[in-house]
Amino acid sequence: MSTDPRAGEAAEYVDPEVLEELLSMRASIDNIDATLVYLLAERFKATQRVGVLKAAHQLPPADPAREKNQIARLKRLAEDAQLDPEFAEKFLNFIIDEVIRHHQAISDSTSQQASGSSATVSSGSAVSPAARARPEAGSSTDRSA
Amino acid sequence: MSTDPRAGEAAEYVDPEVLEELLSMRASIDNIDATLVYLLAERFKATQRVGVLKAAHQLPPADPAREKNQIARLKRLAEDAQLDPEFAEKFLNFIIDEVIRHHQAISDSTSQQASGSSATVSSGSAVSPAARARPEAGSSTDRSA
């Protein structure tokens, strides 16, 4: 019987052959999850830069037209990938909620640096890792990036 | 002024140079989103196969030990990627909720095919696209895969 920690509690119930197949599938899932985490990190870096750009140029945070396009496109891609389009939309909204939290942190940081006047914000420096980690939720921030 | 549909409402407010930078960032975000959609589709294919395997071998659907390992690992990876570890955990839980919905559909389909006895399930055929698209939520299904 395998003692591979990835087996979890399944090791207690399964014959070795089935366990082997289960472990192989779980290894693939783990690889996919790692890729998702690193990809999400890149996505938040990109939206972070957009947030800084918008704050520096007094651009409106929300952009409903952009958001509508994003949702329609992702649903089309989801259909092509045989993923539930409704799930794709739910996923985008889940990500956007986090983007809102990040942008609120940028906005707070920018108003601290230059209240009222044209802010001089250098890319990436507006949000400390600590601020990014636990920003407060806000309502008037860029949803779509 | 650009009429690129990706500009959304930003085109009305921004000078061309800043708009160009914004569009370039948005193009990267769109590429990342497409990758995320196709990667998520692969992940659900994998958990779908796990669900069929478990249903065929009467394995317990939930595996708390496996899930605990997954969360701990993703948080480590998130730190390495400079992604908020709490967000990584929230993300995994979001995905797992969808896996539960899929597995409930497999479970329902399996009990329809062979009630009580050892089910003969051929990989992939247990869940129709329609059943995958709108499964009912259930409580006693595999959370971790």
mmCIF file of C-alpha atoms in Angstrom:
data_model
loop_
_atom_site.group_PDB
_atom_site.id
_atom_site.type_symbol
_atom_site.label_atom_id
_atom_site.label_comp_id
_atom_site.label_asym_id
_atom_site.label_seq_id
_atom_site.Cartn_x
_atom_site.Cartn_y
_atom_site.Cartn_z
ATOM 1 C CA MET A 1 0.000 0.000 0.000
ATOM 2 C CA SER A 2 1.375 3.373 -0.969
ATOM 3 C CA THR A 3 2.241 5.893 1.719
ATOM 4 C CA ASP A 4 2.418 8.755 -0.769
ATOM 5 C CA PRO A 5 1.039 11.775 1.112
ATOM 6 C CA ARG A 6 -0.872 12.771 -2.024
ATOM 7 C CA ALA A 7 -3.024 9.678 -1.533
ATOM 8 C CA GLY A 8 -4.728 11.278 1.443
ATOM 9 C CA GLU A 9 -7.308 9.010 3.005
ATOM 10 C CA ALA A 10 -7.877 7.143 -0.240
ATOM 11 C CA ALA A 11 -4.902 4.905 0.615
ATOM 12 C CA GLU A 12 -7.008 3.219 3.281
ATOM 13 C CA TYR A 13 -9.771 2.167 0.915
ATOM 14 C CA VAL A 14 -8.344 1.487 -2.528
ATOM 15 C CA ASP A 15 -6.571 -1.439 -4.170
ATOM 16 C CA PRO A 16 -3.055 -0.518 -5.404
ATOM 17 C CA GLU A 17 -3.903 -0.388 -9.098
ATOM 18 C CA VAL A 18 -6.792 2.037 -8.695
ATOM 19 C CA LEU A 19 -4.737 4.048 -6.227
ATOM 20 C CA GLU A 20 -1.987 4.350 -8.822
ATOM 21 C CA GLU A 21 -4.427 5.789 -11.346
ATOM 22 C CA LEU A 22 -5.907 8.156 -8.776
ATOM 23 C CA LEU A 23 -2.438 9.412 -7.804
ATOM 24 C CA SER A 24 -1.532 10.002 -11.435
ATOM 25 C CA MET A 25 -4.678 12.097 -11.939
ATOM 26 C CA ARG A 26 -4.052 14.016 -8.751
ATOM 27 C CA ALA A 27 -0.480 14.762 -9.865
ATOM 28 C CA SER A 28 -1.908 16.302 -13.051
ATOM 29 C CA ILE A 29 -4.406 18.336 -11.019
ATOM 30 C CA ASP A 30 -1.563 19.546 -8.791
ATOM 31 C CA ASN A 31 0.453 20.608 -11.835
ATOM 32 C CA ILE A 32 -2.536 22.489 -13.234
ATOM 33 C CA ASP A 33 -3.128 24.186 -9.870
ATOM 34 C CA ALA A 34 0.480 25.371 -9.696
ATOM 35 C CA THR A 35 0.147 26.812 -13.203
ATOM 36 C CA LEU A 36 -3.098 28.545 -12.216
ATOM 37 C CA VAL A 37 -1.460 30.153 -9.173
ATOM 38 C CA TYR A 38 1.491 31.521 -11.150
ATOM 39 C CA LEU A 39 -0.807 32.697 -13.940
ATOM 40 C CA LEU A 40 -3.120 34.456 -11.491
ATOM 41 C CA ALA A 41 -0.089 36.160 -9.957
ATOM 42 C CA GLU A 42 0.809 37.510 -13.419
ATOM 43 C CA ARG A 43 -2.764 38.651 -13.991
ATOM 44 C CA PHE A 44 -2.784 40.620 -10.753
ATOM 45 C CA LYS A 45 0.565 42.173 -11.660
ATOM 46 C CA ALA A 46 -1.019 43.385 -14.912
ATOM 47 C CA THR A 47 -4.174 44.765 -13.276
ATOM 48 C CA GLN A 48 -1.967 46.354 -10.635
ATOM 49 C CA ARG A 49 -0.137 48.246 -13.379
ATOM 50 C CA VAL A 50 -3.444 49.285 -14.937
ATOM 51 C CA GLY A 51 -4.600 50.543 -11.547
ATOM 52 C CA VAL A 52 -1.459 52.637 -11.131
ATOM 53 C CA LEU A 53 -1.814 54.024 -14.667
ATOM 54 C CA LYS A 54 -5.440 54.979 -14.074
ATOM 55 C CA ALA A 55 -4.680 56.578 -10.728
ATOM 56 C CA ALA A 56 -1.852 58.607 -12.282
ATOM 57 C CA HIS A 57 -4.053 59.898 -15.126
ATOM 58 C CA GLN A 58 -7.300 60.391 -13.197
ATOM 59 C CA LEU A 59 -9.082 57.812 -15.309
ATOM 60 C CA PRO A 60 -12.470 56.538 -14.180
ATOM 61 C CA PRO A 61 -11.989 53.289 -12.290
ATOM 62 C CA ALA A 62 -15.029 51.445 -13.650
ATOM 63 C CA ASP A 63 -15.401 50.584 -17.346
ATOM 64 C CA PRO A 64 -18.684 48.701 -17.925
ATOM 65 C CA ALA A 65 -18.157 48.483 -21.708
ATOM 66 C CA ARG A 66 -14.796 46.775 -21.250
ATOM 67 C CA GLU A 67 -16.239 44.425 -18.653
ATOM 68 C CA LYS A 68 -19.135 43.459 -20.917
ATOM 69 C CA ASN A 69 -16.691 42.631 -23.719
ATOM 70 C CA GLN A 70 -14.562 40.547 -21.368
ATOM 71 C CA ILE A 71 -17.508 38.479 -20.192
ATOM 72 C CA ALA A 72 -18.828 37.858 -23.719
ATOM 73 C CA ARG A 73 -15.370 36.828 -24.932
ATOM 74 C CA LEU A 74 -14.686 34.487 -22.007
ATOM 75 C CA LYS A 75 -18.043 32.791 -22.517
ATOM 76 C CA ARG A 76 -17.181 32.168 -26.178
ATOM 77 C CA LEU A 77 -13.775 30.762 -25.204
ATOM 78 C CA ALA A 78 -15.376 28.613 -22.508
ATOM 79 C CA GLU A 79 -17.721 27.057 -25.067
ATOM 80 C CA ASP A 80 -14.771 26.261 -27.297
ATOM 81 C CA ALA A 81 -12.973 24.664 -24.328
ATOM 82 C CA GLN A 82 -16.113 22.722 -23.286
ATOM 83 C CA LEU A 83 -16.225 24.610 -20.019
ATOM 84 C CA ASP A 84 -19.582 25.777 -18.658
ATOM 85 C CA PRO A 85 -19.914 29.402 -19.925
ATOM 86 C CA GLU A 86 -21.836 30.353 -16.793
ATOM 87 C CA PHE A 87 -18.899 29.131 -14.713
ATOM 88 C CA ALA A 88 -16.519 31.227 -16.843
ATOM 89 C CA GLU A 89 -18.569 34.321 -16.057
ATOM 90 C CA LYS A 90 -18.680 33.434 -12.350
ATOM 91 C CA PHE A 91 -14.913 32.943 -12.444
ATOM 92 C CA LEU A 92 -14.298 36.350 -14.032
ATOM 93 C CA ASN A 93 -16.488 38.012 -11.411
ATOM 94 C CA PHE A 94 -14.566 36.200 -8.673
ATOM 95 C CA ILE A 95 -11.277 37.538 -10.062
ATOM 96 C CA ILE A 96 -12.717 41.032 -10.539
ATOM 97 C CA ASP A 97 -13.752 41.154 -6.872
ATOM 98 C CA GLU A 98 -10.103 40.646 -5.971
ATOM 99 C CA VAL A 99 -8.987 43.278 -8.493
ATOM 100 C CA ILE A 100 -11.350 45.734 -6.791
ATOM 101 C CA ARG A 101 -9.649 45.043 -3.462
ATOM 102 C CA HIS A 102 -6.227 45.624 -5.011
ATOM 103 C CA HIS A 103 -7.253 48.845 -6.749
ATOM 104 C CA GLN A 104 -8.766 50.216 -3.595
ATOM 105 C CA ALA A 105 -5.358 49.750 -1.984
ATOM 106 C CA ILE A 106 -3.687 51.643 -4.855
ATOM 107 C CA SER A 107 -6.269 54.396 -4.628
ATOM 108 C CA ASP A 108 -5.790 54.724 -0.860
ATOM 109 C CA SER A 109 -2.027 54.781 -1.284
ATOM 110 C CA THR A 110 -2.200 57.384 -4.073
ATOM 111 C CA SER A 111 -4.379 59.764 -2.105
ATOM 112 C CA GLN A 112 -1.965 59.494 0.812
ATOM 113 C CA GLN A 113 0.955 60.409 -1.479
ATOM 114 C CA ALA A 114 -0.670 63.381 -3.215
ATOM 115 C CA SER A 115 -4.027 64.551 -2.017
ATOM 116 C CA GLY A 116 -5.993 66.286 -4.754
ATOM 117 C CA SER A 117 -3.153 67.115 -7.171
ATOM 118 C CA SER A 118 -1.809 65.063 -10.076
ATOM 119 C CA ALA A 119 -0.181 62.124 -8.397
ATOM 120 C CA THR A 120 3.312 61.020 -9.381
ATOM 121 C CA VAL A 121 3.129 57.292 -9.069
ATOM 122 C CA SER A 122 5.966 55.025 -10.143
ATOM 123 C CA SER A 123 4.761 51.698 -11.473
ATOM 124 C CA GLY A 124 4.617 48.980 -8.874
ATOM 125 C CA SER A 125 5.675 51.093 -5.931
ATOM 126 C CA ALA A 126 2.214 52.308 -5.020
ATOM 127 C CA VAL A 127 1.205 49.140 -3.294
ATOM 128 C CA SER A 128 3.376 47.417 -0.754
ATOM 129 C CA PRO A 129 3.182 43.649 -0.444
ATOM 130 C CA ALA A 130 1.475 44.172 2.910
ATOM 131 C CA ALA A 131 -1.105 46.521 1.401
ATOM 132 C CA ARG A 132 -1.710 44.106 -1.456
ATOM 133 C CA ALA A 133 -2.129 41.226 0.936
ATOM 134 C CA ARG A 134 -4.932 42.715 2.999
ATOM 135 C CA PRO A 135 -6.555 45.665 1.282
ATOM 136 C CA GLU A 136 -9.937 46.936 2.413
ATOM 137 C CA ALA A 137 -12.876 46.311 0.096
ATOM 138 C CA GLY A 138 -14.106 49.373 -1.783
ATOM 139 C CA SER A 139 -16.992 50.231 -4.052
ATOM 140 C CA SER A 140 -15.677 52.931 -6.395
ATOM 141 C CA THR A 141 -12.729 51.156 -8.009
ATOM 142 C CA ASP A 142 -11.816 49.720 -11.391
ATOM 143 C CA ARG A 143 -13.668 46.459 -11.896
ATOM 144 C CA SER A 144 -12.480 45.522 -15.349
ATOM 145 C CA ALA A 145 -8.848 46.713 -15.702
ATOM 146 C CA MET B 1 -8.639 58.647 -31.141
ATOM 147 C CA SER B 2 -8.661 54.847 -31.278
ATOM 148 C CA THR B 3 -11.922 53.039 -31.882
ATOM 149 C CA ASP B 4 -10.503 49.723 -30.691
ATOM 150 C CA PRO B 5 -13.413 48.004 -28.921
ATOM 151 C CA ARG B 6 -11.015 46.853 -26.215
ATOM 152 C CA ALA B 7 -10.659 50.482 -25.163
ATOM 153 C CA GLY B 8 -14.161 50.440 -23.741
ATOM 154 C CA GLU B 9 -15.145 53.782 -22.278
ATOM 155 C CA ALA B 10 -11.530 54.735 -21.612
ATOM 156 C CA ALA B 11 -11.270 55.999 -25.217
ATOM 157 C CA GLU B 12 -13.445 58.963 -24.272
ATOM 158 C CA TYR B 13 -11.190 60.160 -21.487
ATOM 159 C CA VAL B 14 -7.572 59.327 -22.290
ATOM 160 C CA ASP B 15 -4.864 60.912 -24.445
ATOM 161 C CA PRO B 16 -3.638 58.548 -27.208
ATOM 162 C CA GLU B 17 -0.310 57.668 -25.589
ATOM 163 C CA VAL B 18 -1.821 56.581 -22.302
ATOM 164 C CA LEU B 19 -4.590 54.766 -24.170
ATOM 165 C CA GLU B 20 -1.962 52.831 -26.118
ATOM 166 C CA GLU B 21 -0.339 51.658 -22.885
ATOM 167 C CA LEU B 22 -3.700 50.759 -21.382
ATOM 168 C CA LEU B 23 -4.661 48.732 -24.470
ATOM 169 C CA SER B 24 -1.350 46.873 -24.391
ATOM 170 C CA MET B 25 -1.916 45.897 -20.755
ATOM 171 C CA ARG B 26 -5.486 44.868 -21.467
ATOM 172 C CA ALA B 27 -4.304 42.680 -24.355
ATOM 173 C CA SER B 28 -1.994 40.872 -21.910
ATOM 174 C CA ILE B 29 -4.838 40.459 -19.428
ATOM 175 C CA ASP B 30 -7.034 39.045 -22.210
ATOM 176 C CA ASN B 31 -4.316 36.552 -23.163
ATOM 177 C CA ILE B 32 -3.959 35.474 -19.542
ATOM 178 C CA ASP B 33 -7.739 35.096 -19.213
ATOM 179 C CA ALA B 34 -7.904 32.870 -22.291
ATOM 180 C CA THR B 35 -5.138 30.695 -20.829
ATOM 181 C CA LEU B 36 -6.989 30.510 -17.517
ATOM 182 C CA VAL B 37 -10.199 29.376 -19.239
ATOM 183 C CA TYR B 38 -8.490 26.595 -21.196
ATOM 184 C CA LEU B 39 -6.511 25.520 -18.133
ATOM 185 C CA LEU B 40 -9.642 25.400 -15.983
ATOM 186 C CA ALA B 41 -11.314 23.283 -18.661
ATOM 187 C CA GLU B 42 -8.429 20.800 -18.395
ATOM 188 C CA ARG B 43 -8.665 20.804 -14.613
ATOM 189 C CA PHE B 44 -12.356 19.950 -14.708
ATOM 190 C CA LYS B 45 -11.674 17.177 -17.210
ATOM 191 C CA ALA B 46 -9.203 15.707 -14.703
ATOM 192 C CA THR B 47 -11.527 15.978 -11.710
ATOM 193 C CA GLN B 48 -14.305 14.571 -13.882
ATOM 194 C CA ARG B 49 -12.180 11.474 -14.496
ATOM 195 C CA VAL B 50 -11.429 11.212 -10.779
ATOM 196 C CA GLY B 51 -15.133 11.420 -10.041
ATOM 197 C CA VAL B 52 -15.903 8.603 -12.485
ATOM 198 C CA LEU B 53 -13.077 6.482 -11.024
ATOM 199 C CA LYS B 54 -14.351 6.996 -7.494
ATOM 200 C CA ALA B 55 -17.935 6.266 -8.441
ATOM 201 C CA ALA B 56 -16.868 3.046 -10.207
ATOM 202 C CA HIS B 57 -14.884 1.811 -7.180
ATOM 203 C CA GLN B 58 -17.211 2.985 -4.425
ATOM 204 C CA LEU B 59 -14.553 5.308 -3.017
ATOM 205 C CA PRO B 60 -15.540 7.902 -0.428
ATOM 206 C CA PRO B 61 -16.158 11.212 -2.210
ATOM 207 C CA ALA B 62 -14.604 13.500 0.399
ATOM 208 C CA ASP B 63 -10.906 13.351 1.290
ATOM 209 C CA PRO B 64 -10.098 15.973 3.946
ATOM 210 C CA ALA B 65 -6.426 14.934 4.186
ATOM 211 C CA ARG B 66 -5.911 15.463 0.471
ATOM 212 C CA GLU B 67 -7.690 18.801 0.617
ATOM 213 C CA LYS B 68 -5.573 19.986 3.538
ATOM 214 C CA ASN B 69 -2.409 19.118 1.600
ATOM 215 C CA GLN B 70 -3.676 20.950 -1.484
ATOM 216 C CA ILE B 71 -4.404 24.135 0.449
ATOM 217 C CA ALA B 72 -1.047 24.132 2.250
ATOM 218 C CA ARG B 73 0.810 23.561 -1.021
ATOM 219 C CA LEU B 74 -1.062 26.263 -2.934
ATOM 220 C CA LYS B 75 -0.370 28.761 -0.165
ATOM 221 C CA ARG B 76 3.354 27.996 -0.395
ATOM 222 C CA LEU B 77 3.271 28.405 -4.177
ATOM 223 C CA ALA B 78 1.301 31.642 -3.844
ATOM 224 C CA GLU B 79 3.952 33.096 -1.548
ATOM 225 C CA ASP B 80 6.627 32.187 -4.071
ATOM 226 C CA ALA B 81 4.571 33.871 -6.837
ATOM 227 C CA GLN B 82 3.928 36.951 -4.643
ATOM 228 C CA LEU B 83 0.218 36.222 -4.692
ATOM 229 C CA ASP B 84 -1.813 36.670 -1.512
ATOM 230 C CA PRO B 85 -1.880 33.170 0.092
ATOM 231 C CA GLU B 86 -5.345 33.842 1.502
ATOM 232 C CA PHE B 87 -6.558 34.550 -2.009
ATOM 233 C CA ALA B 88 -5.015 31.280 -3.227
ATOM 234 C CA GLU B 89 -7.003 29.400 -0.590
ATOM 235 C CA LYS B 90 -10.182 31.279 -1.510
ATOM 236 C CA PHE B 91 -9.538 30.443 -5.161
ATOM 237 C CA LEU B 92 -9.122 26.718 -4.446
ATOM 238 C CA ASN B 93 -12.362 26.701 -2.467
ATOM 239 C CA PHE B 94 -14.104 28.461 -5.348
ATOM 240 C CA ILE B 95 -12.898 25.753 -7.759
ATOM 241 C CA ILE B 96 -13.780 22.969 -5.338
ATOM 242 C CA ASP B 97 -17.361 24.227 -5.088
ATOM 243 C CA GLU B 98 -17.655 23.733 -8.838
ATOM 244 C CA VAL B 99 -16.050 20.275 -8.619
ATOM 245 C CA ILE B 100 -18.717 19.336 -6.076
ATOM 246 C CA ARG B 101 -21.421 20.336 -8.545
ATOM 247 C CA HIS B 102 -19.795 18.224 -11.278
ATOM 248 C CA HIS B 103 -19.360 15.189 -9.046
ATOM 249 C CA GLN B 104 -22.922 15.340 -7.892
ATOM 250 C CA ALA B 105 -23.925 15.088 -11.550
ATOM 251 C CA ILE B 106 -21.687 12.006 -11.977
ATOM 252 C CA SER B 107 -23.099 10.458 -8.829
ATOM 253 C CA ASP B 108 -26.675 11.066 -9.949
ATOM 254 C CA SER B 109 -25.921 9.633 -13.378
ATOM 255 C CA THR B 110 -24.207 6.558 -11.893
ATOM 256 C CA SER B 111 -27.078 5.711 -9.577
ATOM 257 C CA GLN B 112 -29.465 5.989 -12.511
ATOM 258 C CA GLN B 113 -27.336 3.527 -14.514
ATOM 259 C CA ALA B 114 -26.901 0.905 -11.806
ATOM 260 C CA SER B 115 -28.814 1.324 -8.595
ATOM 261 C CA GLY B 116 -27.066 -0.333 -5.658
ATOM 262 C CA SER B 117 -24.784 -2.751 -7.541
ATOM 263 C CA SER B 118 -21.208 -2.205 -8.752
ATOM 264 C CA ALA B 119 -21.607 0.416 -11.454
ATOM 265 C CA THR B 120 -19.955 -0.031 -14.830
ATOM 266 C CA VAL B 121 -18.966 3.448 -15.792
ATOM 267 C CA SER B 122 -16.964 4.204 -18.897
ATOM 268 C CA SER B 123 -14.700 7.202 -18.463
ATOM 269 C CA GLY B 124 -16.234 10.419 -19.667
ATOM 270 C CA SER B 125 -19.595 8.998 -20.668
ATOM 271 C CA ALA B 126 -21.190 9.321 -17.257
ATOM 272 C CA VAL B 127 -21.769 13.016 -17.591
ATOM 273 C CA SER B 128 -23.442 14.598 -20.578
ATOM 274 C CA PRO B 129 -22.492 18.142 -21.535
ATOM 275 C CA ALA B 130 -25.980 19.206 -20.420
ATOM 276 C CA ALA B 131 -25.577 17.522 -17.022
ATOM 277 C CA ARG B 132 -22.131 19.060 -16.613
ATOM 278 C CA ALA B 133 -23.424 22.460 -17.532
ATOM 279 C CA ARG B 134 -26.147 22.681 -14.903
ATOM 280 C CA PRO B 135 -25.715 20.072 -12.197
ATOM 281 C CA GLU B 136 -27.569 20.406 -8.918
ATOM 282 C CA ALA B 137 -25.490 21.223 -5.870
ATOM 283 C CA GLY B 138 -24.948 18.334 -3.464
ATOM 284 C CA SER B 139 -23.434 17.810 -0.051
ATOM 285 C CA SER B 140 -21.936 14.302 -0.078
ATOM 286 C CA THR B 141 -19.528 14.549 -2.995
ATOM 287 C CA ASP B 142 -15.804 14.581 -3.556
ATOM 288 C CA ARG B 143 -14.454 17.995 -2.606
ATOM 289 C CA SER B 144 -10.781 17.505 -3.270
ATOM 290 C CA ALA B 145 -10.425 15.089 -6.244
#
